PDB file of C-alpha atoms in Angstrom:
ATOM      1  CA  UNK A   1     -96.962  -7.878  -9.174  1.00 94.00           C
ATOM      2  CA  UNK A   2     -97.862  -8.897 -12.334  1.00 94.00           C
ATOM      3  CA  UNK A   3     -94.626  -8.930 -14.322  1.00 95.00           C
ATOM      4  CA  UNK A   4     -90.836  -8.536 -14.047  1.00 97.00           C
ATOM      5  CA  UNK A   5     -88.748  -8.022 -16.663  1.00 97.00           C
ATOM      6  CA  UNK A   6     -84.557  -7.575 -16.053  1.00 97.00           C
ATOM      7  CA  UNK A   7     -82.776  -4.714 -18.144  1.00 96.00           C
ATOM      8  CA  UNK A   8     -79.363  -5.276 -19.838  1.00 96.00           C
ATOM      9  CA  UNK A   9     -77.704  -3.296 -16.073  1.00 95.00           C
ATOM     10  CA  UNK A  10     -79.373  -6.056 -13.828  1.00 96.00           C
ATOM     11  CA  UNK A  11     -81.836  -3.665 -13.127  1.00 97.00           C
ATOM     12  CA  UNK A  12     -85.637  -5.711 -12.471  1.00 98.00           C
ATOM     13  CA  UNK A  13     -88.830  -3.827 -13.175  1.00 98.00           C
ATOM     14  CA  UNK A  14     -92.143  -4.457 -11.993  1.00 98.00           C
ATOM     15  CA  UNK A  15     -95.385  -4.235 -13.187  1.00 97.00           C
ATOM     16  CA  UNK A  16     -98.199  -3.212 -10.752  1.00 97.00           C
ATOM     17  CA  UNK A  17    -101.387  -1.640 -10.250  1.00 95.00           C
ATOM     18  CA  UNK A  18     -99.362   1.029  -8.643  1.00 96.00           C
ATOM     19  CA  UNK A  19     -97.527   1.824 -11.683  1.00 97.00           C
ATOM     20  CA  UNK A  20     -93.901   0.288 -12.719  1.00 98.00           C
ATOM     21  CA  UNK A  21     -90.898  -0.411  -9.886  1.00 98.00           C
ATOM     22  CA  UNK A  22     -87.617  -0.171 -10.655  1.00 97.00           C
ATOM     23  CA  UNK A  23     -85.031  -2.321  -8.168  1.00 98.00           C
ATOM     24  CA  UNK A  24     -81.544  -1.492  -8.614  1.00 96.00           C
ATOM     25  CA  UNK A  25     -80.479  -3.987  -6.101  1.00 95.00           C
ATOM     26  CA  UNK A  26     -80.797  -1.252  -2.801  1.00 97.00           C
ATOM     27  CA  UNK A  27     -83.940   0.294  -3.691  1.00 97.00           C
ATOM     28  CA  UNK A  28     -86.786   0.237  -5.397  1.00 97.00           C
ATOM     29  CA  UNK A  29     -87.997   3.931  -7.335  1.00 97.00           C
ATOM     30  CA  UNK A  30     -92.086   3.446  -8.808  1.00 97.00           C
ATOM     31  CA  UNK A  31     -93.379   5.266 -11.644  1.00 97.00           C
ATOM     32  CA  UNK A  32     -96.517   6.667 -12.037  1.00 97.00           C
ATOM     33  CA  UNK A  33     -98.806   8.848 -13.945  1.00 96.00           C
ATOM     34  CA  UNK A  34     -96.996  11.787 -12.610  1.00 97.00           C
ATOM     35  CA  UNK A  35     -93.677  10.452 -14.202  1.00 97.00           C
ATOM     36  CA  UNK A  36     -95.445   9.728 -17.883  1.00 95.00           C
ATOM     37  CA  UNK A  37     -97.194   6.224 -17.609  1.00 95.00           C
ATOM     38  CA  UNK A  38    -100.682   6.424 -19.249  1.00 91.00           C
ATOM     39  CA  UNK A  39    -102.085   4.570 -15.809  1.00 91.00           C
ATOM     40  CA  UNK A  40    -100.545   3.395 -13.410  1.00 95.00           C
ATOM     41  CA  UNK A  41    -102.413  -0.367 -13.804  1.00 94.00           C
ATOM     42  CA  UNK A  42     -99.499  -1.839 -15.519  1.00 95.00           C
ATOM     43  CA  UNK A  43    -100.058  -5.327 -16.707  1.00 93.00           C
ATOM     44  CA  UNK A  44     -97.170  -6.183 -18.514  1.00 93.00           C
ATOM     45  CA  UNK A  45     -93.999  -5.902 -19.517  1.00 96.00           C
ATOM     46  CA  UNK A  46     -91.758  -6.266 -22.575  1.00 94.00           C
ATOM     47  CA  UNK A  47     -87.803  -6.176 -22.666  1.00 94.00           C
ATOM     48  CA  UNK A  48     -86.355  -5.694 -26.217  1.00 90.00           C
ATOM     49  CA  UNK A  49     -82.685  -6.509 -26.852  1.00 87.00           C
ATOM     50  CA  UNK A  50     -81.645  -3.337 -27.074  1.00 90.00           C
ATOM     51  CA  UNK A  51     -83.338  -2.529 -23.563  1.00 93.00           C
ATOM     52  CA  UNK A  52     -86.248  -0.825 -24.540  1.00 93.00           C
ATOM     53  CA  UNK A  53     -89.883  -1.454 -22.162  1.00 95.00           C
ATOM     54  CA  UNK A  54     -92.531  -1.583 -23.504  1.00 94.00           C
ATOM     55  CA  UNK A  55     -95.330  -1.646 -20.568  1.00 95.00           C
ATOM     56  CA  UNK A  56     -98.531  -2.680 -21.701  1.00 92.00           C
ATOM     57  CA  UNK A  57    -101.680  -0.256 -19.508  1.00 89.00           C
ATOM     58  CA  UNK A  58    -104.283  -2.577 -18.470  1.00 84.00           C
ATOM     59  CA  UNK A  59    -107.036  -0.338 -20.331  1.00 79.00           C
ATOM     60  CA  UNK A  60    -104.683   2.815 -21.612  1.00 84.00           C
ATOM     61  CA  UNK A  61    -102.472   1.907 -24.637  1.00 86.00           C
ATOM     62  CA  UNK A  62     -98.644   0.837 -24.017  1.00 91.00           C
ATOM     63  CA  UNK A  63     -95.966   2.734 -22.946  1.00 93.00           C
ATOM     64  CA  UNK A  64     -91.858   2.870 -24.247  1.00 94.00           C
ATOM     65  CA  UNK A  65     -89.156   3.483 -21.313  1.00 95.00           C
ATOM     66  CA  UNK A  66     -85.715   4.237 -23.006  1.00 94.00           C
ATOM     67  CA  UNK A  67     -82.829   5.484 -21.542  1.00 91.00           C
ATOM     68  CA  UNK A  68     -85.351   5.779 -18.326  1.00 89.00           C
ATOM     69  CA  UNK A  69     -87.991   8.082 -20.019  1.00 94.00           C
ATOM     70  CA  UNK A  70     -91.501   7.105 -20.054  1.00 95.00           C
ATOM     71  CA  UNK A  71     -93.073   7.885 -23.382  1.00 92.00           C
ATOM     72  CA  UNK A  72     -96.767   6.708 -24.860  1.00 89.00           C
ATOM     73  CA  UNK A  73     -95.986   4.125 -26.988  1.00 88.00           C
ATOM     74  CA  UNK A  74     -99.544   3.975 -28.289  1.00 84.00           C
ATOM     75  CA  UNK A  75    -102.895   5.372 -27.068  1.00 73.00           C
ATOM     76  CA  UNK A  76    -104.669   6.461 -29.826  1.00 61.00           C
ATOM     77  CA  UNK A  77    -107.754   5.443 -31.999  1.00 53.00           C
ATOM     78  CA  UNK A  78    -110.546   2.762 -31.523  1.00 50.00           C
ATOM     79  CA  UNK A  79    -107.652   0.752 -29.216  1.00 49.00           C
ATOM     80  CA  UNK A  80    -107.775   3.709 -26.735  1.00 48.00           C
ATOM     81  CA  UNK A  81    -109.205   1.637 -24.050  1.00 56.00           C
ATOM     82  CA  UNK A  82    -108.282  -1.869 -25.409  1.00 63.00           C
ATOM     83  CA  UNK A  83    -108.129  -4.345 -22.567  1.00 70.00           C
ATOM     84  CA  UNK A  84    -104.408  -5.710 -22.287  1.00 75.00           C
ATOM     85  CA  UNK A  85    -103.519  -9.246 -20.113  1.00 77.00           C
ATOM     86  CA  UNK A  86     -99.917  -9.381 -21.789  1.00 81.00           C
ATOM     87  CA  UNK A  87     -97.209  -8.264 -24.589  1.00 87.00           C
ATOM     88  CA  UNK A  88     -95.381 -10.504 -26.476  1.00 85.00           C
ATOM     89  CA  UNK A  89     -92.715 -10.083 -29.512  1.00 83.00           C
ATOM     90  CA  UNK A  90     -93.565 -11.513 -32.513  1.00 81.00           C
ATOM     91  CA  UNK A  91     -90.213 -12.564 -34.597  1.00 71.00           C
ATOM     92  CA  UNK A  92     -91.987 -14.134 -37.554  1.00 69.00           C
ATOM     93  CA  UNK A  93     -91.263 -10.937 -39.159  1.00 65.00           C
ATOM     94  CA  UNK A  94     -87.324 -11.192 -38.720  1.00 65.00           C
ATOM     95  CA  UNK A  95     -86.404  -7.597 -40.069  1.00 70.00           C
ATOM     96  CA  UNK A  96     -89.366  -6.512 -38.706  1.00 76.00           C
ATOM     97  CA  UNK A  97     -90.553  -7.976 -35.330  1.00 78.00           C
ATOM     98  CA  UNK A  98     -93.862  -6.745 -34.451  1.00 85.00           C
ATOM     99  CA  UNK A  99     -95.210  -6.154 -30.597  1.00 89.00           C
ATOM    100  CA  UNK A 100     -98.687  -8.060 -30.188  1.00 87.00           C
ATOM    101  CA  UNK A 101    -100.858  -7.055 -27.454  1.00 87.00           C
ATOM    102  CA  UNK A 102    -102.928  -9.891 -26.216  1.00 83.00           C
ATOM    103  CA  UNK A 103    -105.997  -9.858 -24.039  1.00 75.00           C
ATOM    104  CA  UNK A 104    -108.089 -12.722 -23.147  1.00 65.00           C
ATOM    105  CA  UNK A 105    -111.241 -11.178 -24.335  1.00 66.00           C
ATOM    106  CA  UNK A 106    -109.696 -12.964 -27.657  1.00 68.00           C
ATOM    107  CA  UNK A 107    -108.115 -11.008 -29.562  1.00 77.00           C
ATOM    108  CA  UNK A 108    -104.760  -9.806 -30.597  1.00 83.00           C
ATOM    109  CA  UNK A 109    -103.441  -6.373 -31.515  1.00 85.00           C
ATOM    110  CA  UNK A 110    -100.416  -6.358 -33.588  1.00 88.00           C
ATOM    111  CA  UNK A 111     -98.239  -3.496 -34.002  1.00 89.00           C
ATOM    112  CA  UNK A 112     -94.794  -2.534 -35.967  1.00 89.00           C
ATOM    113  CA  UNK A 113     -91.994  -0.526 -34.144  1.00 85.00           C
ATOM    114  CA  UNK A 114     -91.548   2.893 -35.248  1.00 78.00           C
ATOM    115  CA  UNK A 115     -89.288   4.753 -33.196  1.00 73.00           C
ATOM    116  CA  UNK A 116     -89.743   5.336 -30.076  1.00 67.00           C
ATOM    117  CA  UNK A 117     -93.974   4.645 -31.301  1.00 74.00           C
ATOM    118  CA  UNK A 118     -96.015   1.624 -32.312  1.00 86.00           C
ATOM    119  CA  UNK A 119     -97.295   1.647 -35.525  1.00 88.00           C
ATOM    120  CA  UNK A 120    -100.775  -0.444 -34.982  1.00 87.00           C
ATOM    121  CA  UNK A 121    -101.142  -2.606 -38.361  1.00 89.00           C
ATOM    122  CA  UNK A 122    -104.064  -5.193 -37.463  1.00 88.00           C
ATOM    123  CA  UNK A 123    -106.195  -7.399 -35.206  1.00 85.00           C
ATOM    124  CA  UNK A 124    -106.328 -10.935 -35.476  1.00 85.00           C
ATOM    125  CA  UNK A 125    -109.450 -12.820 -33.908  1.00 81.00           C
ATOM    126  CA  UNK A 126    -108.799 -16.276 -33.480  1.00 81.00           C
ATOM    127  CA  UNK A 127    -112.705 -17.138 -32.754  1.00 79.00           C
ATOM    128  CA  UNK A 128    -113.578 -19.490 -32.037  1.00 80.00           C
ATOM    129  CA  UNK A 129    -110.231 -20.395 -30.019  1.00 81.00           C
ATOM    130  CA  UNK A 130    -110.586 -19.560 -26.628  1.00 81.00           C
ATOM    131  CA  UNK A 131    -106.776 -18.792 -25.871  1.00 82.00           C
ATOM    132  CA  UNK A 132    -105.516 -19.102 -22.628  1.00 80.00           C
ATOM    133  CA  UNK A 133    -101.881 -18.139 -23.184  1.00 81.00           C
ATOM    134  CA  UNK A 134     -99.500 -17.460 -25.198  1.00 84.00           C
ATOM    135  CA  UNK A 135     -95.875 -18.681 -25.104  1.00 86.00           C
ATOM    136  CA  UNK A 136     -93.079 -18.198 -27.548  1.00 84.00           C
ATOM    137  CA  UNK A 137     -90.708 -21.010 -28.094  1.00 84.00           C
ATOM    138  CA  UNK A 138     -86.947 -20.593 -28.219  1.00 83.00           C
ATOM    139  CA  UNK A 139     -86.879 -21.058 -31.867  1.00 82.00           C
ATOM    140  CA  UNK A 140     -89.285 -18.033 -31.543  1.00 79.00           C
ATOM    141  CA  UNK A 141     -92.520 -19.770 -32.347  1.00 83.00           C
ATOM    142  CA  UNK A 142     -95.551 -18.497 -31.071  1.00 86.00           C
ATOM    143  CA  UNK A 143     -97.875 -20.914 -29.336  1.00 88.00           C
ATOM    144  CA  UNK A 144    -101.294 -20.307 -28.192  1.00 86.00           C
ATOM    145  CA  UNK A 145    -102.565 -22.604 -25.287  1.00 84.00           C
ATOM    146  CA  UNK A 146    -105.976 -23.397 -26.060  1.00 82.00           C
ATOM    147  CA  UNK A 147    -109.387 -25.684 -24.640  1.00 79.00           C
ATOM    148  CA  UNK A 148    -108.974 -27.648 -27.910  1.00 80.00           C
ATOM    149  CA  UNK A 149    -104.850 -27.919 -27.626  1.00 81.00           C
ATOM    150  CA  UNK A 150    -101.479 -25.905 -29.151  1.00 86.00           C
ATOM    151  CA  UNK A 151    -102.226 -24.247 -32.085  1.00 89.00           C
ATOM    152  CA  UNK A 152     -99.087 -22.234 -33.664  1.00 88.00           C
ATOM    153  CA  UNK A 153     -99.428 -18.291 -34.869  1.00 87.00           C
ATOM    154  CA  UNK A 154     -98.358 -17.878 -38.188  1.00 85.00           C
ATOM    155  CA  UNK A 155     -98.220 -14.156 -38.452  1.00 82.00           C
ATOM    156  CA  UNK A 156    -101.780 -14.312 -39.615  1.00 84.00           C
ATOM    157  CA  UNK A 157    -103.458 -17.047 -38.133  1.00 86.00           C
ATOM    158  CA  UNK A 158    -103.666 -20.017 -35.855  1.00 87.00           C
ATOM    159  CA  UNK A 159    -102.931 -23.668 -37.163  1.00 88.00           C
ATOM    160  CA  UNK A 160    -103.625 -26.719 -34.936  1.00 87.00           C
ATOM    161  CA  UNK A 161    -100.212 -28.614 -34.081  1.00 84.00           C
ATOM    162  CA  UNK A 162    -100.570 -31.813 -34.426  1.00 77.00           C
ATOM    163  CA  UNK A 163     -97.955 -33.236 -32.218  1.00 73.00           C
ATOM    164  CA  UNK A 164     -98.191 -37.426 -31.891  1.00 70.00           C
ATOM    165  CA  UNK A 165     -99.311 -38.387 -28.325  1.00 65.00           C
ATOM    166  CA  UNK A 166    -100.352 -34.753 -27.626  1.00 63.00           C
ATOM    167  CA  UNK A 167    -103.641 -35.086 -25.952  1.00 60.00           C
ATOM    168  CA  UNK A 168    -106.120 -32.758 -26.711  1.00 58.00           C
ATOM    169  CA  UNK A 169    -107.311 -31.315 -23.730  1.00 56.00           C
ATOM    170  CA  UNK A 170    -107.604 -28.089 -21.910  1.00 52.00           C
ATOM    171  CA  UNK A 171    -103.913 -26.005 -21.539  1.00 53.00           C
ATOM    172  CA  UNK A 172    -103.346 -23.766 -19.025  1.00 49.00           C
TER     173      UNK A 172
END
């Protein structure tokens, strides 16, 4: 397992390399290919507030389940077989969150929502930051967990944080 997300009915789905499980608290139902995923190597998974998934295909584009249809979210273009390790939301962009596919081959894919679609608008490439993770704050801050310490995503780019008595070491 990968990555579990819970929908708005209680319902947790996983992300596996066997496709996407669905518990509904008796059993569990797995979606594959078959059922619309572009692979079923699903590396992660994104819950939107209005209980759309987006599952991110380790090396086959993203996926959208809504209303429990699996649709291809995105798998198109020079990102065909872009390597994924994780999806976050970016909420910079408050009327317009975009969906940022991260891999740790360092770089990030941003996209806008269209629909039931992603819309891919650009790649950032933090070289030479070697990011480990990323983490989004409460406040909705993005954070990237580097070798060299926190550095904060502005919508654009990274900026070092330079928190007092943070030392500046690896983060993982």
């Amino acid at each position: 397992v990968y990555d579990i997300v819970q929908d708005n009915n209680g319902f947790l789905w996983f992300a596996t390399a066997n496709g996407i499980s669905k518990f509904d608290g008796n059993q569990f139902t797995t979606y594959r290919i078959k059922d619309g995923l572009n692979s079923n190597d699903i590396i992660s998974l994104l819950k939107l507030k209005n209980d759309d998934i987006f599952a991110g295909n380790f090396e086959n584009g993203i996926n959208l389940i809504r209303n429990g249809i699996i649709t291809n979210a995105y798998n198109q273009g020079n990102l065909n077989k872009f390597i994924l390790s994780y999806l976050k939301l970016d909420s910079i962009h408050k009327n317009n969150p975009r969906i940022i596919a991260f891999n740790r081959y360092n770089s990030l894919n941003v996209f806008k929502l269209k629909d039931s679609s992603l819309q891919f608008e650009k790649t950032v490439n933090p070289s030479p930051l070697q990011i480990e993770e990323l983490k989004t704050l409460l406040n909705g801050t993005m954070v990237a967990l580097t070798e060299t310490g926190l550095y904060y995503y502005d919508g654009n780019q990274f900026l070092k944080s330079n928190i007092r008595g943070l030392p500046f070491t690896h983060f993982y």
